[in-house]
Tab-separated table of C-alpha atoms in Angstrom:
chain	number	residue	atom	x	y	z
A	1	MET	CA	51.532	-56.118	-30.533
A	2	THR	CA	51.186	-52.580	-29.513
A	3	TYR	CA	50.674	-51.443	-25.872
A	4	MET	CA	47.318	-50.646	-26.554
A	5	GLN	CA	46.651	-54.091	-28.104
A	6	ALA	CA	48.135	-55.625	-25.037
A	7	PHE	CA	46.020	-53.367	-22.692
A	8	MET	CA	42.747	-54.558	-24.392
A	9	LYS	CA	43.862	-58.218	-24.293
A	10	ASN	CA	44.194	-58.118	-20.693
A	11	PHE	CA	41.166	-55.828	-20.092
A	12	LEU	CA	38.213	-58.158	-19.018
A	13	GLY	CA	40.278	-61.095	-20.498
A	14	ALA	CA	38.492	-63.344	-22.857
A	15	SER	CA	35.459	-61.259	-23.393
A	16	PRO	CA	34.333	-60.166	-26.967
A	17	ASP	CA	36.085	-57.061	-28.090
A	18	TRP	CA	32.782	-55.343	-28.785
A	19	TYR	CA	31.803	-55.989	-25.014
A	20	LYS	CA	35.148	-54.430	-23.885
A	21	VAL	CA	34.665	-51.426	-26.084
A	22	THR	CA	31.049	-50.850	-24.739
A	23	ILE	CA	32.081	-51.028	-21.049
A	24	VAL	CA	34.763	-48.442	-21.902
A	25	ALA	CA	32.275	-46.461	-23.755
A	26	PHE	CA	30.078	-46.522	-20.428
A	27	LEU	CA	33.058	-45.403	-18.289
A	28	VAL	CA	33.644	-42.391	-20.578
A	29	ILE	CA	30.226	-41.527	-20.944
A	30	ASN	CA	29.077	-41.372	-17.233
A	31	PRO	CA	31.045	-38.748	-16.020
A	32	LEU	CA	30.233	-36.413	-18.977
A	33	VAL	CA	26.420	-37.099	-18.401
A	34	PHE	CA	26.728	-36.575	-14.711
A	35	PHE	CA	28.504	-33.314	-14.685
A	36	CYS	CA	27.284	-31.789	-18.040
A	37	VAL	CA	23.625	-32.975	-18.382
A	38	SER	CA	21.790	-34.383	-15.288
A	39	PRO	CA	22.924	-36.374	-12.293
A	40	PHE	CA	19.388	-37.903	-12.321
A	41	LEU	CA	19.720	-39.029	-16.148
A	42	ALA	CA	23.308	-40.301	-15.224
A	43	GLY	CA	21.908	-42.480	-12.394
A	44	TRP	CA	19.440	-44.081	-14.803
A	45	LEU	CA	22.120	-44.624	-17.306
A	46	LEU	CA	24.253	-46.252	-14.675
A	47	VAL	CA	21.420	-48.587	-13.530
A	48	GLY	CA	20.812	-49.527	-17.396
A	49	GLU	CA	24.504	-50.235	-17.944
A	50	PHE	CA	24.509	-52.379	-14.826
A	51	ILE	CA	21.514	-54.434	-15.995
A	52	PHE	CA	23.384	-54.904	-19.125
A	53	THR	CA	26.217	-56.446	-17.456
A	54	LEU	CA	23.945	-58.714	-15.652
A	55	ALA	CA	22.222	-59.896	-18.967
A	56	MET	CA	25.461	-60.350	-20.677
A	57	ALA	CA	26.872	-62.574	-17.645
A	58	LEU	CA	27.751	-65.389	-20.233
A	59	LYS	CA	29.990	-62.995	-21.963
A	60	CYS	CA	31.745	-61.882	-18.686
A	61	TYR	CA	31.019	-62.252	-15.042
A	62	PRO	CA	29.278	-59.314	-13.969
A	63	LEU	CA	31.468	-58.476	-10.992
A	64	GLN	CA	34.365	-56.873	-13.001
A	65	PRO	CA	32.188	-54.526	-15.362
A	66	GLY	CA	29.738	-53.935	-12.842
A	67	GLY	CA	32.379	-53.312	-10.035
A	68	LEU	CA	34.027	-50.916	-12.426
A	69	LEU	CA	30.853	-48.799	-13.042
A	70	ALA	CA	30.295	-48.958	-9.270
A	71	ILE	CA	33.605	-47.717	-8.501
A	72	GLU	CA	33.451	-44.840	-11.009
A	73	ALA	CA	29.988	-43.899	-9.285
A	74	VAL	CA	31.585	-43.438	-6.182
A	75	ALA	CA	34.532	-41.598	-7.413
A	76	ILE	CA	32.537	-38.929	-9.274
A	77	GLY	CA	29.906	-38.500	-6.457
A	78	MET	CA	27.073	-40.281	-7.751
A	79	THR	CA	27.090	-41.800	-3.972
A	80	HIS	CA	29.441	-41.850	-0.951
A	81	PRO	CA	31.399	-44.834	0.269
A	82	ALA	CA	29.734	-44.356	3.637
A	83	HIS	CA	26.403	-44.717	2.224
A	84	VAL	CA	27.668	-48.002	0.403
A	85	LYS	CA	28.788	-49.197	3.862
A	86	GLU	CA	25.400	-48.447	5.420
A	87	GLU	CA	23.641	-50.691	2.611
A	88	LEU	CA	26.170	-53.468	3.346
A	89	LEU	CA	25.519	-53.339	7.081
A	90	ALA	CA	21.778	-53.068	6.475
A	91	ASN	CA	21.919	-56.452	4.621
A	92	PHE	CA	24.848	-58.062	6.606
A	93	ASP	CA	22.464	-61.140	7.236
A	94	VAL	CA	22.243	-61.852	3.633
A	95	LEU	CA	26.014	-61.778	3.253
A	96	LEU	CA	26.365	-64.141	6.329
A	97	LEU	CA	23.812	-66.320	4.482
A	98	LEU	CA	26.107	-66.518	1.196
A	99	MET	CA	29.279	-66.945	3.018
A	100	PHE	CA	28.234	-69.547	5.523
A	101	MET	CA	25.051	-71.316	4.568
A	102	VAL	CA	26.209	-72.273	0.964
A	103	ALA	CA	29.479	-73.166	2.185
A	104	GLY	CA	28.147	-75.473	4.864
A	105	ILE	CA	25.930	-77.309	2.329
A	106	TYR	CA	28.926	-77.893	0.537
A	107	PHE	CA	29.881	-80.485	3.132
A	108	MET	CA	26.568	-82.278	2.971
A	109	LYS	CA	26.928	-82.955	-0.938
A	110	GLN	CA	27.543	-86.771	-0.233
A	111	LEU	CA	24.053	-87.124	1.297
A	112	LEU	CA	22.218	-85.102	-1.354
A	113	LEU	CA	24.219	-86.943	-3.997
A	114	PHE	CA	23.130	-90.419	-2.487
A	115	LEU	CA	19.476	-89.229	-2.497
A	116	PHE	CA	19.319	-88.000	-6.035
A	117	THR	CA	20.970	-91.062	-7.366
A	118	LYS	CA	18.528	-93.419	-5.666
A	119	LEU	CA	15.668	-91.441	-7.140
A	120	LEU	CA	16.834	-91.640	-10.826
A	121	VAL	CA	17.667	-95.273	-10.513
A	122	ARG	CA	14.704	-96.654	-8.372
A	123	ILE	CA	11.757	-94.682	-10.045
A	124	HIS	CA	11.077	-96.177	-13.581
A	125	SER	CA	7.884	-94.012	-14.352
A	126	LYS	CA	9.262	-90.472	-16.152
A	127	ILE	CA	6.255	-88.725	-14.921
A	128	VAL	CA	6.707	-89.744	-11.455
A	129	LEU	CA	10.644	-89.126	-11.736
A	130	SER	CA	10.064	-85.665	-12.759
A	131	LEU	CA	7.611	-84.894	-10.462
A	132	ALA	CA	10.014	-86.375	-7.647
A	133	PHE	CA	12.934	-84.297	-8.918
A	134	CYS	CA	10.781	-80.994	-9.126
A	135	PHE	CA	9.415	-81.648	-5.631
A	136	SER	CA	12.786	-82.528	-4.010
A	137	ALA	CA	14.615	-79.498	-5.675
A	138	ALA	CA	11.629	-77.337	-4.274
A	139	PHE	CA	11.758	-78.895	-0.717
A	140	LEU	CA	15.563	-78.652	-0.575
A	141	SER	CA	15.443	-75.010	-1.850
A	142	ALA	CA	13.238	-73.913	0.607
A	143	PHE	CA	15.822	-74.667	3.407
A	144	LEU	CA	18.968	-74.588	1.361
A	145	ASP	CA	20.438	-72.290	-1.513
A	146	ALA	CA	19.012	-72.975	-5.013
A	147	LEU	CA	22.645	-72.813	-6.154
A	148	THR	CA	23.978	-75.603	-4.083
A	149	VAL	CA	20.804	-77.758	-5.072
A	150	VAL	CA	21.462	-77.217	-8.805
A	151	ALA	CA	25.071	-77.893	-8.299
A	152	VAL	CA	24.302	-81.436	-6.704
A	153	ILE	CA	22.006	-82.260	-9.395
A	154	ILE	CA	24.590	-81.336	-12.021
A	155	SER	CA	26.934	-83.543	-10.329
A	156	VAL	CA	24.599	-86.355	-10.432
A	157	ALA	CA	23.709	-85.823	-14.149
A	158	MET	CA	27.471	-85.368	-14.905
A	159	GLY	CA	28.303	-88.655	-13.209
A	160	PHE	CA	25.688	-90.746	-14.947
A	161	TYR	CA	26.506	-88.969	-18.508
A	162	GLY	CA	30.128	-89.853	-17.933
A	163	VAL	CA	29.487	-93.277	-17.123
A	164	TYR	CA	27.322	-94.148	-20.044
A	165	HIS	CA	29.399	-92.342	-22.592
A	166	LYS	CA	32.398	-94.053	-21.549
A	167	ILE	CA	30.882	-97.560	-21.846
A	168	ALA	CA	29.117	-96.627	-25.014
A	169	SER	CA	32.433	-95.578	-26.550
A	170	GLY	CA	33.752	-99.066	-25.777
A	171	LYS	CA	35.813	-98.108	-22.653
A	172	THR	CA	35.958	-98.962	-18.897
A	173	LEU	CA	35.035	-96.692	-16.209
A	174	GLN	CA	38.664	-96.527	-15.161
A	175	ASP	CA	39.935	-95.499	-18.639
A	176	ALA	CA	40.590	-91.793	-19.568
A	177	SER	CA	38.057	-90.549	-21.906
A	178	ASP	CA	36.842	-87.315	-23.511
A	179	ILE	CA	33.094	-87.412	-22.740
A	180	GLY	CA	32.406	-84.478	-25.239
A	181	ASN	CA	33.938	-86.502	-28.097
A	182	ASP	CA	31.039	-88.683	-29.599
A	183	ASP	CA	33.417	-90.064	-32.620
A	184	LYS	CA	33.599	-93.685	-31.122
A	185	LEU	CA	29.804	-94.090	-30.159
A	186	GLY	CA	28.801	-95.951	-33.365
A	187	LYS	CA	25.314	-97.366	-33.138
A	188	ASN	CA	25.039	-95.918	-29.765
A	189	ARG	CA	24.556	-92.502	-30.910
A	190	GLU	CA	20.915	-92.518	-31.277
A	191	THR	CA	20.493	-93.801	-27.683
A	192	LEU	CA	22.978	-91.049	-26.358
A	193	GLU	CA	20.657	-88.374	-28.010
A	194	ARG	CA	17.712	-89.582	-26.060
A	195	PHE	CA	19.639	-89.814	-23.027
A	196	ARG	CA	20.637	-86.298	-23.409
A	197	SER	CA	16.908	-85.141	-23.850
A	198	PHE	CA	16.038	-87.302	-20.762
A	199	LEU	CA	18.597	-85.259	-18.807
A	200	ARG	CA	17.794	-81.958	-20.189
A	201	SER	CA	14.206	-82.398	-18.993
A	202	LEU	CA	15.194	-83.318	-15.651
A	203	MET	CA	17.441	-80.475	-15.262
A	204	MET	CA	14.798	-78.118	-16.317
A	205	HIS	CA	12.350	-79.585	-13.962
A	206	ALA	CA	14.729	-79.432	-10.996
A	207	GLY	CA	15.717	-75.703	-11.924
A	208	VAL	CA	11.887	-74.704	-11.829
A	209	GLY	CA	11.554	-76.715	-8.617
A	210	THR	CA	14.278	-74.477	-6.859
A	211	ALA	CA	12.283	-71.491	-7.924
A	212	LEU	CA	8.850	-72.989	-6.587
A	213	GLY	CA	10.516	-73.787	-3.136
A	214	GLY	CA	13.043	-70.961	-3.223
A	215	VAL	CA	9.986	-68.346	-3.208
A	216	MET	CA	8.453	-69.749	-0.080
A	217	THR	CA	11.115	-69.175	2.611
A	218	MET	CA	13.211	-66.530	3.812
A	219	VAL	CA	16.319	-68.350	2.996
A	220	GLY	CA	15.135	-69.914	-0.229
A	221	GLU	CA	16.773	-66.878	-2.226
A	222	PRO	CA	19.072	-63.991	-1.054
A	223	GLN	CA	16.407	-61.401	-1.885
A	224	ASN	CA	13.883	-63.195	0.414
A	225	LEU	CA	16.256	-62.533	3.330
A	226	ILE	CA	16.591	-58.784	2.379
A	227	ILE	CA	12.725	-58.646	2.262
A	228	ALA	CA	12.249	-60.494	5.372
A	229	GLY	CA	14.526	-58.123	7.217
A	230	GLN	CA	13.069	-55.004	6.153
A	231	ALA	CA	9.439	-56.251	7.163
A	232	LYS	CA	10.894	-57.786	10.238
A	233	TRP	CA	9.654	-61.454	9.529
A	234	ASN	CA	10.823	-64.521	11.064
A	235	PHE	CA	11.081	-67.776	9.170
A	236	LEU	CA	7.607	-69.062	9.834
A	237	GLU	CA	5.905	-65.712	9.438
A	238	PHE	CA	7.606	-65.271	6.137
A	239	PHE	CA	6.228	-68.681	5.104
A	240	PHE	CA	2.746	-67.811	6.038
A	241	ARG	CA	2.891	-64.413	4.522
A	242	MET	CA	3.942	-65.938	1.314
A	243	ALA	CA	1.648	-68.922	1.593
A	244	PRO	CA	-1.497	-67.345	-0.347
A	245	VAL	CA	0.594	-66.827	-3.449
A	246	THR	CA	3.173	-69.673	-3.034
A	247	LEU	CA	0.897	-72.771	-2.451
A	248	PRO	CA	-1.186	-72.147	-5.405
A	249	VAL	CA	1.632	-71.466	-7.679
A	250	PHE	CA	3.678	-74.610	-6.172
A	251	VAL	CA	0.413	-77.029	-6.906
A	252	CYS	CA	0.157	-75.553	-10.393
A	253	GLY	CA	3.841	-75.869	-11.080
A	254	LEU	CA	3.688	-79.554	-10.154
A	255	ALA	CA	0.542	-79.835	-12.441
A	256	THR	CA	2.561	-78.354	-15.295
A	257	CYS	CA	5.529	-80.595	-14.942
A	258	TYR	CA	2.853	-83.529	-15.075
A	259	LEU	CA	1.257	-82.255	-18.241
A	260	LEU	CA	4.532	-81.533	-19.913
A	261	GLU	CA	5.708	-85.024	-19.352
A	262	LYS	CA	2.263	-86.659	-20.170
A	263	PHE	CA	1.897	-84.890	-23.555
A	264	LYS	CA	5.620	-84.416	-24.404
A	265	LEU	CA	5.506	-80.851	-25.042
A	266	PHE	CA	8.237	-78.139	-25.355
A	267	GLY	CA	11.075	-80.742	-25.398
A	268	TYR	CA	9.702	-82.874	-22.521
A	269	GLY	CA	8.640	-86.430	-22.275
A	270	GLU	CA	11.657	-88.524	-23.210
A	271	ARG	CA	12.140	-91.559	-21.085
A	272	LEU	CA	15.362	-92.964	-19.772
A	273	PRO	CA	16.605	-95.548	-22.389
A	274	HIS	CA	16.569	-99.060	-21.008
A	275	LYS	CA	20.232	-99.677	-22.011
A	276	VAL	CA	21.224	-96.671	-19.928
A	277	TRP	CA	19.249	-97.573	-16.823
A	278	ALA	CA	20.800	-101.150	-16.873
A	279	ILE	CA	24.181	-99.624	-16.764
A	280	LEU	CA	23.520	-97.142	-14.254
A	281	ALA	CA	21.552	-99.533	-12.064
A	282	ARG	CA	24.429	-101.954	-11.888
A	283	LEU	CA	26.874	-98.999	-10.929
A	284	ASP	CA	24.594	-97.830	-8.125
A	285	ARG	CA	24.287	-101.574	-7.072
A	286	ASN	CA	28.083	-101.724	-6.857
A	287	ASN	CA	28.770	-98.394	-5.311
A	288	THR	CA	26.242	-99.469	-2.450
A	289	GLU	CA	27.948	-102.995	-1.945
A	290	LYS	CA	31.299	-101.367	-1.699
A	291	MET	CA	30.060	-98.674	0.655
A	292	SER	CA	32.212	-98.937	4.096
A	293	LYS	CA	31.061	-98.487	7.660
A	294	GLN	CA	32.846	-94.927	7.645
A	295	ASP	CA	30.790	-93.873	4.530
A	296	LYS	CA	27.538	-94.927	6.242
A	297	ILE	CA	28.380	-93.118	9.483
A	298	LYS	CA	29.232	-90.073	7.174
A	299	LEU	CA	25.806	-90.157	5.491
A	300	THR	CA	24.016	-90.597	9.032
A	301	ALA	CA	26.007	-87.564	10.497
A	302	GLN	CA	24.941	-85.499	7.565
A	303	ALA	CA	21.142	-86.474	7.966
A	304	ILE	CA	21.292	-85.630	11.682
A	305	ILE	CA	23.054	-82.240	10.656
A	306	ALA	CA	20.142	-81.612	7.945
A	307	ILE	CA	17.460	-82.068	10.564
A	308	TRP	CA	19.253	-79.558	12.880
A	309	LEU	CA	19.421	-77.129	9.846
A	310	ILE	CA	15.678	-77.405	9.414
A	311	VAL	CA	14.695	-77.200	12.976
A	312	GLY	CA	17.044	-74.195	13.511
A	313	LEU	CA	15.628	-72.416	10.675
A	314	ALA	CA	12.021	-73.059	11.316
A	315	LEU	CA	12.408	-71.967	15.050
A	316	HIS	CA	14.693	-69.071	14.281
A	317	LEU	CA	17.219	-70.290	16.830
A	318	ALA	CA	19.960	-67.959	15.299
A	319	GLU	CA	20.490	-65.892	12.447
A	320	VAL	CA	20.547	-67.702	9.178
A	321	GLY	CA	24.130	-67.098	8.522
A	322	LEU	CA	25.223	-68.392	12.082
A	323	ILE	CA	23.200	-71.652	11.735
A	324	GLY	CA	25.036	-72.185	8.361
A	325	LEU	CA	28.494	-71.673	10.230
A	326	SER	CA	27.185	-74.467	12.645
A	327	VAL	CA	26.543	-76.563	9.782
A	328	ILE	CA	30.366	-76.109	8.511
A	329	ILE	CA	31.577	-76.911	12.010
A	330	LEU	CA	29.355	-79.830	12.520
A	331	ALA	CA	29.665	-81.438	9.136
A	332	THR	CA	33.404	-81.041	8.811
A	333	SER	CA	33.894	-82.497	12.700
A	334	PHE	CA	31.941	-85.468	11.939
A	335	THR	CA	32.880	-86.416	8.489
A	336	GLY	CA	36.739	-86.077	8.912
A	337	VAL	CA	37.481	-83.001	7.063
A	338	THR	CA	40.215	-80.982	8.952
A	339	ASP	CA	42.680	-79.714	6.263
A	340	GLU	CA	42.216	-75.882	5.561
A	341	HIS	CA	42.590	-76.153	2.047
A	342	ALA	CA	39.817	-78.699	1.869
A	343	ILE	CA	37.466	-76.545	3.888
A	344	GLY	CA	38.472	-73.453	1.565
A	345	LYS	CA	37.004	-75.301	-1.430
A	346	ALA	CA	33.582	-74.854	0.113
A	347	PHE	CA	33.809	-71.071	-0.287
A	348	GLN	CA	34.978	-70.796	-3.776
A	349	GLU	CA	31.259	-71.143	-5.154
A	350	THR	CA	29.933	-68.408	-2.829
A	351	MET	CA	32.513	-65.639	-2.578
A	352	PRO	CA	32.202	-64.154	-6.172
A	353	PHE	CA	28.632	-63.889	-5.938
A	354	THR	CA	28.989	-62.373	-2.284
A	355	ALA	CA	31.409	-59.879	-3.897
A	356	LEU	CA	28.936	-59.222	-6.665
A	357	LEU	CA	26.017	-58.532	-4.233
A	358	ALA	CA	28.388	-56.053	-2.454
A	359	VAL	CA	28.349	-54.196	-5.901
A	360	PHE	CA	24.762	-54.471	-6.063
A	361	PHE	CA	24.306	-52.607	-2.977
A	362	SER	CA	26.758	-49.945	-4.335
A	363	VAL	CA	24.351	-49.435	-7.040
A	364	VAL	CA	21.538	-49.480	-4.701
A	365	ALA	CA	23.163	-46.521	-2.775
A	366	VAL	CA	23.281	-44.440	-6.006
A	367	ILE	CA	19.574	-45.262	-6.491
A	368	ASN	CA	18.769	-43.880	-3.090
A	369	ASP	CA	21.014	-40.733	-3.460
A	370	GLN	CA	19.689	-39.913	-6.783
A	371	HIS	CA	16.213	-40.726	-5.924
A	372	LEU	CA	15.938	-42.618	-9.318
A	373	PHE	CA	12.793	-44.722	-8.442
A	374	ALA	CA	10.816	-41.922	-6.884
A	375	PRO	CA	8.706	-41.114	-10.249
A	376	ILE	CA	7.966	-44.864	-10.531
A	377	ILE	CA	7.159	-45.302	-6.808
A	378	HIS	CA	4.917	-42.192	-6.996
A	379	PHE	CA	3.036	-43.382	-9.851
A	380	VAL	CA	2.469	-46.855	-8.264
A	381	LEU	CA	1.374	-45.472	-4.818
A	382	ALA	CA	-0.994	-43.002	-6.753
A	383	ALA	CA	-3.046	-46.130	-7.644
A	384	GLU	CA	-5.720	-47.802	-5.714
A	385	GLU	CA	-4.294	-50.189	-3.038
A	386	ARG	CA	-5.023	-53.544	-4.941
A	387	ILE	CA	-3.743	-52.115	-8.474
A	388	GLN	CA	-0.551	-51.160	-6.429
A	389	LEU	CA	-0.213	-54.883	-5.645
A	390	LEU	CA	-0.445	-55.971	-9.308
A	391	LEU	CA	1.808	-53.035	-10.507
A	392	PHE	CA	4.554	-53.862	-7.973
A	393	TYR	CA	4.249	-57.543	-9.085
A	394	GLY	CA	4.330	-56.911	-12.814
A	395	PHE	CA	7.437	-54.429	-12.665
A	396	ASN	CA	9.443	-56.749	-10.431
A	397	GLY	CA	8.728	-59.690	-12.618
A	398	LEU	CA	9.504	-57.847	-15.950
A	399	LEU	CA	12.837	-56.296	-14.567
A	400	SER	CA	13.900	-59.623	-12.767
A	401	ALA	CA	13.519	-61.792	-15.989
A	402	ILE	CA	15.912	-59.366	-17.819
A	403	SER	CA	18.243	-58.497	-15.048
A	404	ASP	CA	18.851	-59.864	-11.799
A	405	ASN	CA	16.184	-60.687	-9.058
A	406	VAL	CA	18.193	-59.742	-5.935
A	407	PHE	CA	19.020	-56.359	-7.584
A	408	VAL	CA	15.311	-55.777	-8.254
A	409	ALA	CA	14.071	-56.819	-5.000
A	410	THR	CA	16.416	-54.708	-3.022
A	411	VAL	CA	15.441	-51.487	-4.874
A	412	TYR	CA	11.734	-52.061	-4.794
A	413	ILE	CA	11.649	-53.049	-0.942
A	414	ASN	CA	13.839	-50.039	-0.110
A	415	GLU	CA	11.336	-47.713	-1.767
A	416	ALA	CA	8.321	-49.459	-0.396
A	417	LYS	CA	9.967	-48.905	3.168
A	418	ALA	CA	10.525	-45.336	2.534
A	419	ALA	CA	6.965	-44.948	1.503
A	420	LEU	CA	5.941	-46.583	4.719
A	421	THR	CA	8.152	-44.323	6.774
A	422	SER	CA	6.926	-41.170	5.192
A	423	GLY	CA	3.378	-42.222	5.815
A	424	ALA	CA	2.504	-42.583	2.066
A	425	ILE	CA	1.211	-46.420	2.749
A	426	ALA	CA	-0.259	-47.992	5.678
A	427	PRO	CA	1.680	-50.793	7.418
A	428	HIS	CA	-0.793	-53.361	6.125
A	429	GLN	CA	-0.345	-52.405	2.626
A	430	TYR	CA	3.456	-52.298	2.920
A	431	GLU	CA	3.237	-56.066	4.052
A	432	LEU	CA	1.202	-56.853	1.205
A	433	LEU	CA	3.531	-55.152	-1.196
A	434	ALA	CA	6.390	-56.929	0.381
A	435	VAL	CA	4.492	-60.159	-0.700
A	436	ALA	CA	4.114	-58.843	-4.146
A	437	ILE	CA	7.743	-57.907	-4.540
A	438	ASN	CA	8.939	-61.172	-3.138
A	439	THR	CA	6.829	-63.456	-5.396
A	440	GLY	CA	7.422	-61.168	-8.569
A	441	THR	CA	10.934	-61.381	-8.409
A	442	ASN	CA	10.882	-65.075	-7.951
A	443	LEU	CA	8.236	-66.408	-10.247
A	444	PRO	CA	8.286	-64.635	-13.630
A	445	SER	CA	12.165	-64.741	-13.645
A	446	VAL	CA	12.112	-68.185	-14.721
A	447	ALA	CA	11.713	-66.862	-18.048
A	448	THR	CA	15.286	-66.348	-18.696
A	449	PRO	CA	18.631	-67.913	-17.506
A	450	ASN	CA	19.950	-64.532	-16.283
A	451	GLY	CA	16.629	-64.142	-14.275
A	452	GLN	CA	17.425	-66.927	-12.022
A	453	ALA	CA	20.943	-67.480	-10.369
A	454	ALA	CA	20.210	-71.325	-10.626
A	455	PHE	CA	19.393	-71.250	-14.237
A	456	LEU	CA	22.465	-69.135	-15.029
A	457	PHE	CA	24.577	-71.635	-13.162
A	458	LEU	CA	23.170	-74.448	-15.089
A	459	LEU	CA	23.828	-72.822	-18.482
A	460	THR	CA	27.261	-71.944	-17.764
A	461	SER	CA	28.127	-75.508	-16.231
A	462	SER	CA	30.072	-78.091	-18.067
A	463	LEU	CA	27.065	-80.309	-18.245
A	464	ALA	CA	24.993	-77.850	-20.404
A	465	PRO	CA	27.235	-78.338	-23.713
A	466	LEU	CA	27.066	-82.041	-23.251
A	467	ILE	CA	23.364	-82.346	-23.057
A	468	ARG	CA	22.745	-79.639	-25.740
A	469	LEU	CA	21.193	-77.339	-23.446
A	470	SER	CA	21.650	-73.916	-24.957
A	471	TYR	CA	20.342	-70.557	-23.796
A	472	GLY	CA	17.288	-70.476	-26.440
A	473	ARG	CA	16.468	-74.140	-25.797
A	474	MET	CA	16.352	-73.184	-21.974
A	475	VAL	CA	13.915	-70.132	-22.685
A	476	ILE	CA	11.595	-72.454	-24.802
A	477	MET	CA	11.675	-75.408	-22.034
A	478	ALA	CA	10.663	-72.622	-19.382
A	479	LEU	CA	8.091	-70.940	-21.496
A	480	PRO	CA	5.209	-73.119	-20.222
A	481	TYR	CA	6.441	-72.732	-16.567
A	482	THR	CA	6.768	-68.967	-17.232
A	483	ILE	CA	3.183	-68.266	-18.286
A	484	VAL	CA	1.656	-70.727	-15.492
A	485	LEU	CA	3.575	-69.421	-12.586
A	486	SER	CA	3.243	-65.860	-13.557
A	487	LEU	CA	-0.596	-65.892	-14.332
A	488	VAL	CA	-1.278	-68.056	-11.238
A	489	GLY	CA	1.092	-65.553	-8.917
A	490	LEU	CA	-1.034	-62.562	-10.540
A	491	LEU	CA	-4.469	-64.235	-9.820
A	492	ALA	CA	-3.339	-65.094	-6.164
A	493	ILE	CA	-2.031	-61.667	-5.525
A	494	GLU	CA	-5.299	-60.055	-6.961
A	495	PHE	CA	-7.912	-62.456	-5.436
A	496	ILE	CA	-6.378	-64.609	-2.684
A	497	LEU	CA	-3.757	-62.641	-1.020
A	498	PRO	CA	-5.518	-59.738	0.884
A	499	PRO	CA	-8.581	-61.891	2.401
A	500	LEU	CA	-6.337	-64.878	3.312
A	501	THR	CA	-3.868	-62.551	5.124
A	502	ILE	CA	-6.737	-61.386	7.239
A	503	TRP	CA	-7.592	-64.845	8.068
A	504	LEU	CA	-4.206	-65.950	8.826
A	505	ALA	CA	-3.758	-62.759	11.220
A	506	GLU	CA	-7.048	-63.838	13.011
A	507	LEU	CA	-5.518	-67.538	13.426
A	508	GLY	CA	-2.279	-65.864	15.159
A	509	LEU	CA	-0.180	-67.319	12.435
A	510	ILE	CA	1.236	-63.997	11.248
A	511	ALA	CA	1.244	-60.658	13.238
A	512	ALA	CA	-1.854	-58.613	12.862
A	513	ILE	CA	-1.596	-54.807	12.217
């Protein structure tokens, strides 16, 4: 092996060679375009390259290639380190949310696992079960982080899949077994395929549920907090501002869930095989009987902490990240977690994404310094006020589906705020645009796994290959939801949002301009 071959082996690890060469080409081309052609063109090239790293997240986590592009951008003068710091400080609440809130929910997984397990075993109707999973995921995502909710549901599905696979393979629960190996299933293979289809549909319903609930509140998704901070909305005002769009979308989303299960469309409709249910029900009964007093007290403590979480967020008793920190302290204190390493595990899921978000803000600094979005914003703002809402919703939805909704929302809300500051738009129009940006980045983005962080997390989980949930299958199963959520959101933006916003202001539920 030559030194060059060794270097390419190390560079971006197990990523495909073509991907590595592409990133190197980006790093070589950018300075040439910046210094020899046009800084404006180089800025757009950087944005396109960064979106490419997001779209190719399954090949390599975007932090490394995106981070290299951001470092180079600062080094050649596309932006300045001080401007990056300004962006980070302006969005410090979002970083606190990711660092503390998601980690806090990690210590409440036992309660969430308990609740979802009871749902799966106790509800026999597949339609009711699907609606329950979709609704529960939406409710939890409105107050928690969508990634955490999906992680909990994945844990439940993995546990049940492993239990049935072991027993179907002729082993006991205590035996070591490779649940990815189907060689010993025999006559149970057909039942397992039906079980896989059942789990696929539940996971997709729950994933869409996180989008339906996540769009409603300022803590549902990271970009929501960015938008709320720029618009200076608290928890309740954010909810009421979004309600003219999010509530009709929520109702139509649940109706879509019902119809997909009722008519068994797009891969939905498979019921839980009775043989599998009998095994899982027996396991749940045994676990409940073996639950100690200490376990019951842990669940009670977590339930009380969950109530504090909801009340604290609803009344805005503190910044979101600080409420998350209080959840960490309370949950660990009253459930017996005192070891430093055990606490550290809670931060493993959040810190990579927190670092990636810092890279996002570096690219945002480049966009601001090079005025990249100025032509688009001028085009949109030149249109009539109602058309502006539709254009913002459409542009945000399209870009979010192919890249990342946090990145897109950050860029557009910054440009809208700049237009407000310069007097190009009125305050009331800015607030309507903020609603269009938030719903645009949250709803159409369910079209692809890379559009929603929760979907991407599901696709890259160890559960996905077990239940045969590929990228293409996710796109197909998400298609009916994408169409319904996008169209209902568009119609609500056009016909419901402006008049209902005036009515909410008259009632005093939102601040009047």
